[in-house]
Short mmCIF file of C-alpha atoms in Angstrom, two decimals:
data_model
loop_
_atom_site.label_atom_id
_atom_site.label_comp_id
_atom_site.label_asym_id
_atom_site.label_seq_id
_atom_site.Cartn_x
_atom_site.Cartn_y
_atom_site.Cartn_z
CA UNK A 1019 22.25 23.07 -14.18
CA UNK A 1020 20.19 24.67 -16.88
CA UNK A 1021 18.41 21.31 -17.35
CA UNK A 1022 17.16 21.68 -13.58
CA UNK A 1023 14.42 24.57 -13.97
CA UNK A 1024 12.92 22.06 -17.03
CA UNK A 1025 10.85 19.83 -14.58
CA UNK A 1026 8.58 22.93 -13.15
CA UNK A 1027 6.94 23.32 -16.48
CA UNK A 1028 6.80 19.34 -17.23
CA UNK A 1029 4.88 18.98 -13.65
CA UNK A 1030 2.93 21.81 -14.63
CA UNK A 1031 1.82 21.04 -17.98
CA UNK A 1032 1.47 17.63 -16.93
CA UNK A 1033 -1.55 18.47 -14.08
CA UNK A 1034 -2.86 20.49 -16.58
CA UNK A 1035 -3.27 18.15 -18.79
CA UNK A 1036 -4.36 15.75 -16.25
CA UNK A 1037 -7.09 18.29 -15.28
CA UNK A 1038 -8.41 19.34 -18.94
CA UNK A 1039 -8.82 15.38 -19.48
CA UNK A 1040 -10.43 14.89 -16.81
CA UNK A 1041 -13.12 17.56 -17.16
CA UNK A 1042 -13.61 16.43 -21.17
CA UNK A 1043 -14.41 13.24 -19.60
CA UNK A 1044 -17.03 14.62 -17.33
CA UNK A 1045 -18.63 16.57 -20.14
CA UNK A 1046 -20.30 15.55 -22.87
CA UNK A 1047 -21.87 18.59 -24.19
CA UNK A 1048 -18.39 20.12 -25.06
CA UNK A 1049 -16.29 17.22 -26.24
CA UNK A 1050 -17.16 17.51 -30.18
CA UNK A 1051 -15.62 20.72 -30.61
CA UNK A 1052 -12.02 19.64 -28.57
CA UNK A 1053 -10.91 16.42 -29.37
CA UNK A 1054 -8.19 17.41 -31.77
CA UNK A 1055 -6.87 20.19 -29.93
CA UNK A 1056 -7.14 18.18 -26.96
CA UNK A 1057 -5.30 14.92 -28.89
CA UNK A 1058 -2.64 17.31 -30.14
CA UNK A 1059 -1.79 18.98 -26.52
CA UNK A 1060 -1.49 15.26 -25.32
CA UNK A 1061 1.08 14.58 -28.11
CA UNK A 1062 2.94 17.62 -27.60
CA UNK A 1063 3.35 16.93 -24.02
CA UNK A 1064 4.52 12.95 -24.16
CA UNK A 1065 6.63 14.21 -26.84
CA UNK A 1066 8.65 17.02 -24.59
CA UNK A 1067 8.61 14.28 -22.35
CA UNK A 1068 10.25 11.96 -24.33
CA UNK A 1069 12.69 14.31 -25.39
CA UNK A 1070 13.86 15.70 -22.53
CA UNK A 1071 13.61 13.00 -19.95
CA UNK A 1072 13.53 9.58 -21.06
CA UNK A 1073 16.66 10.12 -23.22
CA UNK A 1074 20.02 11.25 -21.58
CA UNK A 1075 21.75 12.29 -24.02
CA UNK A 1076 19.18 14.16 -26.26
CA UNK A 1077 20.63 17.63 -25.49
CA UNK A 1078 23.47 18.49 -26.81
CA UNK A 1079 26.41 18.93 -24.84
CA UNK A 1080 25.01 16.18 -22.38
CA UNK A 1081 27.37 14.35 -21.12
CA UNK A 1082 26.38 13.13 -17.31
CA UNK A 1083 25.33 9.91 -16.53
CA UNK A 1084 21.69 8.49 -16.71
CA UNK A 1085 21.78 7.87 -13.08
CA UNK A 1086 22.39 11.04 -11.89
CA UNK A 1087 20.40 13.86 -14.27
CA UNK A 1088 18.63 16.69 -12.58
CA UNK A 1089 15.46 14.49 -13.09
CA UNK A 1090 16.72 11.79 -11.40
CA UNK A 1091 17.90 13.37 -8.30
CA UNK A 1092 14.85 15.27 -8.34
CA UNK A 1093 12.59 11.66 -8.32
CA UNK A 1094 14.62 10.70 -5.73
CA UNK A 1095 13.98 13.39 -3.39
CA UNK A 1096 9.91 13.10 -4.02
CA UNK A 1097 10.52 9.33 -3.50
CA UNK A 1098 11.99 10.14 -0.10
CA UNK A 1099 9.12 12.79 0.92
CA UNK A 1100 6.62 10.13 -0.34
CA UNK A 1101 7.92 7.14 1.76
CA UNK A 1102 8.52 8.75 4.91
CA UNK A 1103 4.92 10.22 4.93
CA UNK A 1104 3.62 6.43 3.70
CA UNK A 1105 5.52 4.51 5.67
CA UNK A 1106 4.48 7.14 9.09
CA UNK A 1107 0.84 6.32 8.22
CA UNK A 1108 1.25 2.38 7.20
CA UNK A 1109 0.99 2.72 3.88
CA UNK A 1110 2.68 1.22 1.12
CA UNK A 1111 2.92 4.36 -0.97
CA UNK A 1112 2.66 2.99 -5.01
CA UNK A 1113 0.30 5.31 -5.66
CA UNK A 1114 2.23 8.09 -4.50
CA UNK A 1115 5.43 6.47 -6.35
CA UNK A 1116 4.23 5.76 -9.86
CA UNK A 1117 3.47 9.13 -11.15
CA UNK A 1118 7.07 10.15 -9.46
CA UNK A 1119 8.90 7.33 -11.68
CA UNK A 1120 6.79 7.54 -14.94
CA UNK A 1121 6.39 11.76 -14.73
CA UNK A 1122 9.89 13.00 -12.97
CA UNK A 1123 12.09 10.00 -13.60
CA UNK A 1124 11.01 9.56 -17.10
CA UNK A 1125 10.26 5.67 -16.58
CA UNK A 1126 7.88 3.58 -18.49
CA UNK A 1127 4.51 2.13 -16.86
CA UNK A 1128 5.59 -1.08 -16.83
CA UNK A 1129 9.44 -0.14 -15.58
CA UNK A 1130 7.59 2.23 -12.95
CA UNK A 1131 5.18 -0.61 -11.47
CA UNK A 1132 8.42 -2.63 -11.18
CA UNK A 1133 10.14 -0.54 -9.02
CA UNK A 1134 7.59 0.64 -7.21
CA UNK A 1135 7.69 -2.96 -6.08
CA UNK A 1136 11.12 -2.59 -4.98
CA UNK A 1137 10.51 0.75 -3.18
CA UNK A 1138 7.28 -0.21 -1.16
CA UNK A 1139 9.60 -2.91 -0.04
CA UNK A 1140 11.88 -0.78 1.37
CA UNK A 1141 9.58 1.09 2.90
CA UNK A 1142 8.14 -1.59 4.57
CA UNK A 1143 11.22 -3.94 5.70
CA UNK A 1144 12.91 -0.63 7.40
CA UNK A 1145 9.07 0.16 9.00
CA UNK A 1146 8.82 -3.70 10.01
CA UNK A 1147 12.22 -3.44 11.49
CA UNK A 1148 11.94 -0.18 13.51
CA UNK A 1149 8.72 -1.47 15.25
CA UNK A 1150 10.21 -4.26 16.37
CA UNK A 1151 13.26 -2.42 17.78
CA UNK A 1152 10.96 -0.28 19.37
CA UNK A 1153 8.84 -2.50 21.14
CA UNK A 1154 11.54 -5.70 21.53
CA UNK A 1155 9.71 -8.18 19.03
CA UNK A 1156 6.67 -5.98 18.23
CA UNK A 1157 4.72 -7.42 20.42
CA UNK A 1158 2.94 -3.82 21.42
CA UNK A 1159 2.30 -2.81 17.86
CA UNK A 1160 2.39 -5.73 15.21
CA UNK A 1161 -0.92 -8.17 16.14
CA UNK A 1162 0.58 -11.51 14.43
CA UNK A 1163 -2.91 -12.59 15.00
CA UNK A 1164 -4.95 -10.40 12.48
CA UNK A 1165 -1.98 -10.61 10.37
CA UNK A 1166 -2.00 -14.60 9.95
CA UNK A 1167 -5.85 -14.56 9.82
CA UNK A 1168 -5.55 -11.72 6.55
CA UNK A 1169 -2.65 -13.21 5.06
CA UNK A 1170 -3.86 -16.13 2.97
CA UNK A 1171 -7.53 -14.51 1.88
CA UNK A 1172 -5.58 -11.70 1.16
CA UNK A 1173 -3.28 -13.49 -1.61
CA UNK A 1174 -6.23 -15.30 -2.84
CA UNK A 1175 -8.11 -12.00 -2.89
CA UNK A 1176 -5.14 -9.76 -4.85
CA UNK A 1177 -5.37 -13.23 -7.79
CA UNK A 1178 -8.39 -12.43 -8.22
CA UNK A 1179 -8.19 -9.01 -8.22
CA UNK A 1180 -6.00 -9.11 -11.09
CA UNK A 1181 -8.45 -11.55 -13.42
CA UNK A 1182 -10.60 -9.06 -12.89
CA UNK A 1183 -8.48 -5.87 -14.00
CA UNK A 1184 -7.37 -7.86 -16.86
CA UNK A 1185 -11.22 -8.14 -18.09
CA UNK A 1186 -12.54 -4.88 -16.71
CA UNK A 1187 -12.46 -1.95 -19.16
CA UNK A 1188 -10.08 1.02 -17.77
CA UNK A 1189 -12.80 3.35 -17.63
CA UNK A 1190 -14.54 1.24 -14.69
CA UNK A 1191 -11.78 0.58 -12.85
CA UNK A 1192 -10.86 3.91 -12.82
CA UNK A 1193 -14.58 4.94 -11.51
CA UNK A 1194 -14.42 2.41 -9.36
CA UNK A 1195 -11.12 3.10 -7.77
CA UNK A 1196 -12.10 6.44 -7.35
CA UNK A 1197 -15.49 5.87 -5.94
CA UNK A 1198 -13.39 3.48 -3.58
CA UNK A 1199 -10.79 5.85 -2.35
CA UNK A 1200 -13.48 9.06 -1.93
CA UNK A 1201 -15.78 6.50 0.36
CA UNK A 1202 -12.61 5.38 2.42
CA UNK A 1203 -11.17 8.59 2.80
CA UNK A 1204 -14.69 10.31 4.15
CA UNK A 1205 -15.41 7.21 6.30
CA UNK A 1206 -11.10 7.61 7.44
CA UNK A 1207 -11.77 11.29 8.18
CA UNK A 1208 -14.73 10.44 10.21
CA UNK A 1209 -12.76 7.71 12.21
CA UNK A 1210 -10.07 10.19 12.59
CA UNK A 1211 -12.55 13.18 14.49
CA UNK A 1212 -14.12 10.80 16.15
CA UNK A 1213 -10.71 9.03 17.81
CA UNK A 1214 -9.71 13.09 17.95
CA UNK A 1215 -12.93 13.88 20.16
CA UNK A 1216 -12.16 10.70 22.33
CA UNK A 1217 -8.80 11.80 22.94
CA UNK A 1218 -9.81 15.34 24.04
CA UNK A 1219 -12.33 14.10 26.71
CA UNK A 1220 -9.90 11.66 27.93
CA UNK A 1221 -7.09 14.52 27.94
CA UNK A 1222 -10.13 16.95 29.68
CA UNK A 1223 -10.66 14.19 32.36
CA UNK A 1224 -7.04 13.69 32.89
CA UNK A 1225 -6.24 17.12 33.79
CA UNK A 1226 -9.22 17.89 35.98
CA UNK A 1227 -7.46 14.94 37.98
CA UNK A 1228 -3.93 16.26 37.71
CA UNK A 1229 -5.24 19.59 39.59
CA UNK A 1230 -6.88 17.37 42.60
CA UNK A 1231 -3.45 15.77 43.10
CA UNK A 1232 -4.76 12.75 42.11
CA UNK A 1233 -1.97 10.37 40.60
CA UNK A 1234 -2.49 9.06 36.99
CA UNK A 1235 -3.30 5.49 36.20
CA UNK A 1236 -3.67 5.67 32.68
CA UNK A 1237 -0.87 4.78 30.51
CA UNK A 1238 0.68 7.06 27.54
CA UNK A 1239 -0.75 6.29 23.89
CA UNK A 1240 2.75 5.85 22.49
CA UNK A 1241 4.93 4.02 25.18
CA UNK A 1242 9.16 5.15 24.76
CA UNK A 1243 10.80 2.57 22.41
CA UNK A 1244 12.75 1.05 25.83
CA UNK A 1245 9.61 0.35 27.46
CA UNK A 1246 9.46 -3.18 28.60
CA UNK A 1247 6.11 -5.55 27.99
CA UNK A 1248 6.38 -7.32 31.08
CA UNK A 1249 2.76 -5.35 32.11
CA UNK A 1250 1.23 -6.68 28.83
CA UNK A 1251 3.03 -10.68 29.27
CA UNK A 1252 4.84 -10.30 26.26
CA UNK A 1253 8.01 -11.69 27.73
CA UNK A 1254 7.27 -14.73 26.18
CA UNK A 1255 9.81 -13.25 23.36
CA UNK A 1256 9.27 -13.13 19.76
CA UNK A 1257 6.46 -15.42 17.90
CA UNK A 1258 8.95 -17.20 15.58
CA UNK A 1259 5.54 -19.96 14.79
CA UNK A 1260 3.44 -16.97 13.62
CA UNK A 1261 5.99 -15.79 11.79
CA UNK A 1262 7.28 -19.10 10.23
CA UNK A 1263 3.46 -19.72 9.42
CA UNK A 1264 3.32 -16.31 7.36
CA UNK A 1265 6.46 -17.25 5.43
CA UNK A 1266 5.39 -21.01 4.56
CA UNK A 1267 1.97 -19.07 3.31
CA UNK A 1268 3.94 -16.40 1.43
CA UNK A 1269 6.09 -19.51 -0.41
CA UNK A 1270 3.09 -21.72 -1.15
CA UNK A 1271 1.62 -18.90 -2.64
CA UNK A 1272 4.94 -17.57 -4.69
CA UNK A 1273 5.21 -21.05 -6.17
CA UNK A 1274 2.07 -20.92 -7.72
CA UNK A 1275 2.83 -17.51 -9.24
CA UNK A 1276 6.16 -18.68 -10.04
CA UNK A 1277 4.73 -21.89 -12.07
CA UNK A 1278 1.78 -19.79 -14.07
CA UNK A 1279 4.15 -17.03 -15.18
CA UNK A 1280 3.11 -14.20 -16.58
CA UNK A 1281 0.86 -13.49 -19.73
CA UNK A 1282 3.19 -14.85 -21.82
CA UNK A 1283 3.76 -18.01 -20.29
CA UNK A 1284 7.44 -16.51 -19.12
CA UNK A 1285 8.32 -18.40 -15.62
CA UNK A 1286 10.25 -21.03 -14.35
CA UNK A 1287 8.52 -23.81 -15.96
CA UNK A 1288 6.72 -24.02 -19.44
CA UNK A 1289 3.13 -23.43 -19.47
CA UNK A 1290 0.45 -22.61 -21.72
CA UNK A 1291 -1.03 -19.36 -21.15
CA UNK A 1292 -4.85 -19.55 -20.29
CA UNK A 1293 -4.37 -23.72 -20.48
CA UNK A 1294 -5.84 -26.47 -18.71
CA UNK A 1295 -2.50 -26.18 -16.40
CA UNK A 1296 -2.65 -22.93 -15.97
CA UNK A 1297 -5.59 -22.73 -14.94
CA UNK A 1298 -5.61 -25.56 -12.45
CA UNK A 1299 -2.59 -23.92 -10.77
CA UNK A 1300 -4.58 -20.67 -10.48
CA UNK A 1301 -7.53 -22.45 -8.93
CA UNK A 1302 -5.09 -24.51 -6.72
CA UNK A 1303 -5.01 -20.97 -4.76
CA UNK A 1304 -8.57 -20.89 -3.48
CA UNK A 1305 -8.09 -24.50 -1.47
CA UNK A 1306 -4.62 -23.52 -0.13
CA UNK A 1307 -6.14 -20.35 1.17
CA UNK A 1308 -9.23 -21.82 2.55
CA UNK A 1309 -6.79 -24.68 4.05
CA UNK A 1310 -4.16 -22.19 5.71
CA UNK A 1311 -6.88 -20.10 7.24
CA UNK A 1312 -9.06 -23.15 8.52
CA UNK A 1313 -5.71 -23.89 10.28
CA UNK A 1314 -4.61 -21.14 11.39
CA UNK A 1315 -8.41 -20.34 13.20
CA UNK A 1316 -8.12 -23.53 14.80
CA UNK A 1317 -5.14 -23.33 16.08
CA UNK A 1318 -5.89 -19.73 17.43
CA UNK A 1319 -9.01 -21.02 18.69
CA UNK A 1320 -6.94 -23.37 20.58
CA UNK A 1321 -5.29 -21.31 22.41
CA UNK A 1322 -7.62 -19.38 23.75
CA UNK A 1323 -9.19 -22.50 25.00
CA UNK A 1324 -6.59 -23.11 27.17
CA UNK A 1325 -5.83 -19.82 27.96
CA UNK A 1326 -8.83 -19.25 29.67
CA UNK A 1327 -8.99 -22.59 31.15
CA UNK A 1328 -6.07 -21.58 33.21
CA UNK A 1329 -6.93 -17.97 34.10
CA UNK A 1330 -10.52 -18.02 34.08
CA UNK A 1331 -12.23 -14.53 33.67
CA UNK A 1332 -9.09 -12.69 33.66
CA UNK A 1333 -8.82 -13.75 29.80
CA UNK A 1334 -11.61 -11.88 29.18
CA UNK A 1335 -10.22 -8.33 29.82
CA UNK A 1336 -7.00 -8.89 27.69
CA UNK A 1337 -9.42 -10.26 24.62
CA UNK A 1338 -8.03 -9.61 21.35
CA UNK A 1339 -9.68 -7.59 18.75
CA UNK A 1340 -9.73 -11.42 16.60
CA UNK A 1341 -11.40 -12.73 19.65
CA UNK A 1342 -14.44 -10.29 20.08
CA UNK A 1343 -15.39 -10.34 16.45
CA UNK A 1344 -17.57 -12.97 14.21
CA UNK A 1345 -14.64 -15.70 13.32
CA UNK A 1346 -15.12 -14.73 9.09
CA UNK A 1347 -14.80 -11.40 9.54
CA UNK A 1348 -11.21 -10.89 9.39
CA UNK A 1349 -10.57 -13.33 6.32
CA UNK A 1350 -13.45 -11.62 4.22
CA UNK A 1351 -12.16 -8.50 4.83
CA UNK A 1352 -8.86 -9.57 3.54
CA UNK A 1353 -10.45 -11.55 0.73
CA UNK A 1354 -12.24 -7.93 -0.41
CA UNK A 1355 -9.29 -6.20 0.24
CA UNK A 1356 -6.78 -8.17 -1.78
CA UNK A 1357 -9.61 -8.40 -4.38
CA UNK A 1358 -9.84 -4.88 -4.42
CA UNK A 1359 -6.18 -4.41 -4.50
CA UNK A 1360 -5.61 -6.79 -7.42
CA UNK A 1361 -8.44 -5.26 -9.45
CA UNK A 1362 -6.61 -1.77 -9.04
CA UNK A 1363 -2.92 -2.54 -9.52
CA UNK A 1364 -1.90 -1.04 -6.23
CA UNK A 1365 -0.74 -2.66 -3.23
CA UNK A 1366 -2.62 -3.18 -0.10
CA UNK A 1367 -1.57 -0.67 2.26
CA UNK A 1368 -3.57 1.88 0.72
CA UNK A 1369 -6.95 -0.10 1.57
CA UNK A 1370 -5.65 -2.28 4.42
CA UNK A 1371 -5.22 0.29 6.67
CA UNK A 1372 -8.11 1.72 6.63
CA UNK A 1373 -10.28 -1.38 6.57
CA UNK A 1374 -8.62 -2.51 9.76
CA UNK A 1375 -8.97 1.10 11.18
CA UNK A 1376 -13.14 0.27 10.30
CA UNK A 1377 -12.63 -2.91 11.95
CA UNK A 1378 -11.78 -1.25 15.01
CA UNK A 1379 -8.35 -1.77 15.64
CA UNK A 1380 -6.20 0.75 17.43
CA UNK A 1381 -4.31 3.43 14.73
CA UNK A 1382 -1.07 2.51 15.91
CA UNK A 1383 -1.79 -1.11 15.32
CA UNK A 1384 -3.21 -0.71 12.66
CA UNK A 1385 -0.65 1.48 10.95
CA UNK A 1386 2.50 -1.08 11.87
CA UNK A 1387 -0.20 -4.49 11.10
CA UNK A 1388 -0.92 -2.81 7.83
CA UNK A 1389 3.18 -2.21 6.93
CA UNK A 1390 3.94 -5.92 7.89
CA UNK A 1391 1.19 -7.23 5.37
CA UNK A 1392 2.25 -5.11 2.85
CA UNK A 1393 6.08 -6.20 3.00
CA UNK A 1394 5.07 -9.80 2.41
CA UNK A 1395 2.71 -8.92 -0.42
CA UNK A 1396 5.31 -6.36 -1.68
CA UNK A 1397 7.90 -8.64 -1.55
CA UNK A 1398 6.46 -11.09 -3.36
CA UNK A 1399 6.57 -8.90 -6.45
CA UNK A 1400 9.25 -7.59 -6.56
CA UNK A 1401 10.64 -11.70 -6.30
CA UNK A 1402 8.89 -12.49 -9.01
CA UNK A 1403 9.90 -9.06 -11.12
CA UNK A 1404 13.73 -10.32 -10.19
CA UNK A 1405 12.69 -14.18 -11.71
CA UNK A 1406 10.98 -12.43 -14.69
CA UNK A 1407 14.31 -11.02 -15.86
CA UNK A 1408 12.94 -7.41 -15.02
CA UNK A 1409 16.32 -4.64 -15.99
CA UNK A 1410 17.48 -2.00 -14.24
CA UNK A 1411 17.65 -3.62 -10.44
CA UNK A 1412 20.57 -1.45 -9.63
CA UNK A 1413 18.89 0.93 -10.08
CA UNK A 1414 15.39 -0.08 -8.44
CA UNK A 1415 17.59 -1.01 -5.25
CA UNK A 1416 19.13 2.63 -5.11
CA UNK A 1417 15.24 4.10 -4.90
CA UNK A 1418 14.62 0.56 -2.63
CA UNK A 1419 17.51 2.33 -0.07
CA UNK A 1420 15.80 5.89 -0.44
CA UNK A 1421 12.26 4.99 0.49
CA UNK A 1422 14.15 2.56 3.02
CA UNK A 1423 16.16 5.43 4.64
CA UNK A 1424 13.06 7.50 4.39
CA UNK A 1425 10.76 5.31 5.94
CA UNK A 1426 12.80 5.57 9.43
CA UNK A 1427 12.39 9.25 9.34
CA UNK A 1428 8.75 9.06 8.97
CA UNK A 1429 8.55 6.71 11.95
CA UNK A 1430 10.61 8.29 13.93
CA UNK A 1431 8.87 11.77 13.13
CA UNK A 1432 5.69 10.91 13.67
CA UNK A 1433 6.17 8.42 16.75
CA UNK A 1434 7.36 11.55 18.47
CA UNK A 1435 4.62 13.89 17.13
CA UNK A 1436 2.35 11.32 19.03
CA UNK A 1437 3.86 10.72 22.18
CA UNK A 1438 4.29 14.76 22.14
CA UNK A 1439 1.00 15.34 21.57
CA UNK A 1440 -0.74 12.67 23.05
CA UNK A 1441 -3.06 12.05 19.80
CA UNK A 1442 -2.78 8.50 18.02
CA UNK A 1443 -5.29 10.57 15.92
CA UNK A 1444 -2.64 11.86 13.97
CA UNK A 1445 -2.00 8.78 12.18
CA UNK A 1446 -5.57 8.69 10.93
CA UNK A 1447 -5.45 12.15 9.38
CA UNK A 1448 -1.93 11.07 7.94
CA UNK A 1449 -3.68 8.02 6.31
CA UNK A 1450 -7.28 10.16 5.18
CA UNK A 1451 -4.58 12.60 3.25
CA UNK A 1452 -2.53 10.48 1.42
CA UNK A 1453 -5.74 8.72 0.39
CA UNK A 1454 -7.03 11.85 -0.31
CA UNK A 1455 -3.93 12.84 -2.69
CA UNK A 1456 -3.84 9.30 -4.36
CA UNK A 1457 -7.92 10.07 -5.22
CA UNK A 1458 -6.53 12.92 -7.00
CA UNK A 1459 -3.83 11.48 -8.81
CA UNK A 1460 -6.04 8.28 -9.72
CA UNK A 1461 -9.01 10.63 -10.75
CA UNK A 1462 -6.85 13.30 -13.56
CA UNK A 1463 -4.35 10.33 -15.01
CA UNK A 1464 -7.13 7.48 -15.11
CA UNK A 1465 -9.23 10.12 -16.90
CA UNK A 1466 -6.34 10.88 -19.31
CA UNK A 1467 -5.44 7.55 -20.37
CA UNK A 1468 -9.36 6.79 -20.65
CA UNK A 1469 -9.66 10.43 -22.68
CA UNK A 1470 -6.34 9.38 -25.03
CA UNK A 1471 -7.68 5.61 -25.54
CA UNK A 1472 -11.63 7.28 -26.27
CA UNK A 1473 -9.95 9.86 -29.42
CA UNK A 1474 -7.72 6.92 -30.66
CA UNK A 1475 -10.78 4.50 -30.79
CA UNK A 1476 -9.29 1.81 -29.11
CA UNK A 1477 -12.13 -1.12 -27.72
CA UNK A 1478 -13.17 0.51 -24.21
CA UNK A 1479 -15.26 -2.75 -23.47
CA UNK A 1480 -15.00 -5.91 -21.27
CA UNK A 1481 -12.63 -8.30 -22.36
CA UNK A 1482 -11.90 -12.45 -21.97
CA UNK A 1483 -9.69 -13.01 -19.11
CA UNK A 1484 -7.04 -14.83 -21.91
#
């Protein structure tokens, strides 16, 4: 109980930290006279830190488990708060989740990024799963379609991505990301009063006809979670090819990240790191991607062939989003988005949904299309975390159930917010803040670590991929 009143001034001295570092960085005509009494407020801080979090039993007289300190309990409550509000707005929330493990929790970086693989999984199965319950197969809020033409380009994209943030220096990537995330959150926000404005005319127009007695024929934004789709012609039932298609992608692809391994040459198999094996295996990924997706536009091509062979013009008013756009657009988005993705260590929820919200596609769509990429890209590292021998899983799955939990309660909360209020809007503005509070969090601790590596002189240049 005493311990508990601890984390206010770690979470306190850690933003202001985060803050001073971040203004050093900015300045240049101030720095000279700082550094040391900057260096040494950095030290003191990581070394409270140390002391009081990341070992249990450094106070005396401590005698409860490591699971369940006040710290821990604590981390699990943000977890919650952060998943439900991710997982309402179709986002994966890692950026939200790492500072939580590696500030509160007291995890390392590299122990935080591994269960932050776990949790966005969570969050994303129990999101996946509640759309489909709501809308018998998904079929109303899930497009299979944009999600099998992203899928592949995506993979390749995030490989890349990663080659990239292996060679970039920290200070760029942290510029970048934060250049990134300010753009996408302004261009978000405008989406966001623009759908807003749309919604209010069609509201305006909808009661001017509810006081002539005129009877409705538009449809609710958010239909009940028993509604049936026999208006739409989704009885066909649920698209078990699509689906099977996604999985054979997402195994193709984890057994080629399963045979390179990681830095060290750790996987299944025995390979040289940065060989002439490895690197043929990497490269293997740009054919299988280009393969899958020449496939799968074929075959979607196809269909709407025959579709409108056998109803003629009435095809044309039930067009997909896929179907009215240039036939590259959707993998290069996915290729820059999984590019981006890789070359910022985050997952892709945070830039997919907005990119598809750019695209055009409808919030709601766009929120539970985003969450049912991100569980097959999530999922695929946290498989390869379990393969790589990662510790502490128990524990991983216990914040996994949390943000799993938590992710229902976000749906559920903000499904009804919508359908009360009439405003699909509201998902946008959910998105535009969480991006707005990950640009925050990116900005002050990228500019700390760049600040702490600038004083300790460590090489803040590019660097070989190997």
């Amino acid at each position: 109980m005493t311990r508990t009143p601890q984390l206010l001034p770690l979470l306190v001295a850690a933003i202001a930290v985060s803050l001073s570092a971040a203004a050093a960085a900015a300045s240049n005509t101030t720095t000279s006279s700082h550094p040391g009494r900057l260096q040494g407020l950095l030290a003191q801080v990581w070394r409270w830190r140390e002391r009081h979090l990341a070992d249990p039993s450094s106070r005396p007289g401590s005698g409860s488990a490591p699971g369940v300190r006040p710290n821990t309990v604590a981390a699990w409550v943000l977890s919650f708060l952060a998943a439900s509000v991710s997982s309402a707005g179709g986002v994966g929330g890692g950026s939200l989740f790492l500072p939580i493990l590696n500030l509160v929790a007291g995890l390392s970086l590299k122990r935080a990024t591994a269960y932050s693989s776990f949790m966005v999984t969570g969050g994303a199965a129990s999101n996946v799963l509640y759309n489909l319950a709501c809308t018998g197969g998904g079929g109303q809020l899930i497009d299979y379609d944009i999600a099998l033409l992203f899928q592949p380009c995506l993979l390749l994209g995030v490989s890349i991505g990663v080659v990239c943030n292996v060679m970039f220096p920290e200070w760029l990537i942290t510029v970048l990301f934060s250049l990134f995330l300010v753009c996408c959150t302004a261009k978000t926000c405008r989406a966001g009063l623009k759908i807003w404005r749309s919604e209010s005319d069609r509201g305006g127009a909808r009661a001017g006809a509810a006081r002539r007695a005129h009877p409705s024929t538009e449809e609710p934004l958010l239909l009940p979670c028993d509604t049936s789709d026999a208006e739409d012609g989704n009885g066909a039932g649920f698209p078990w090819k699509d689906v099977a298609l996604l999985v054979m992608v997402w195994l193709c692809f984890f057994a080629l990240h399963v045979l390179i391994g990681d830095k060290h040459g750790k996987g299944v198999i025995k390979i040289k790191p940065c060989g002439v094996a490895y690197w043929l295996i990497t490269l293997f990924q740009l054919p299988a991607a280009v393969a899958f997706t020449v496939y799968i536009m074929y075959d979607k091509r196809k269909k709407r062939d025959v579709h409108s062979q056998e109803d003629g013009k009435a095809d044309l008013v039930g067009a997909t989003m896929e179907s009215t756009l240039p036939s590259l657009t959707f993998p290069l988005a996915a290729f820059v988005t999984g590019a981006l993705g890789g070359l910022f260590g985050i997952g892709g929820g945070l830039l997919l949904n907005p990119v598809l919200l750019q695209i055009g596609i409808d919030p709601q769509t766009a929120a539970a299309t985003s969450s049912f990429m991100v569980l097959f890209c999530a999922s695929m590292s946290m498989v390869q975390f379990i393969l790589l021998g990662v510790k502490g899983i128990g524990q991983a799955s216990v914040y996994a159930g949390i943000c799993f939990v938590a992710s229902v309660v976000g749906a559920v909360v903000i499904e009804r917010a919508v359908r009360k209020s009439g405003r699909v809007s509201l998902i946008v503005f959910l998105v535009t803040a969480i991006m707005a509070l990950s640009t925050v969090i990116v900005t002050c601790f990228g500019a700390q670590d760049v600040w702490m590596q600038f004083t300790s002189g460590a090489y803040m240049g590019f660097k070989l991929p190997c």
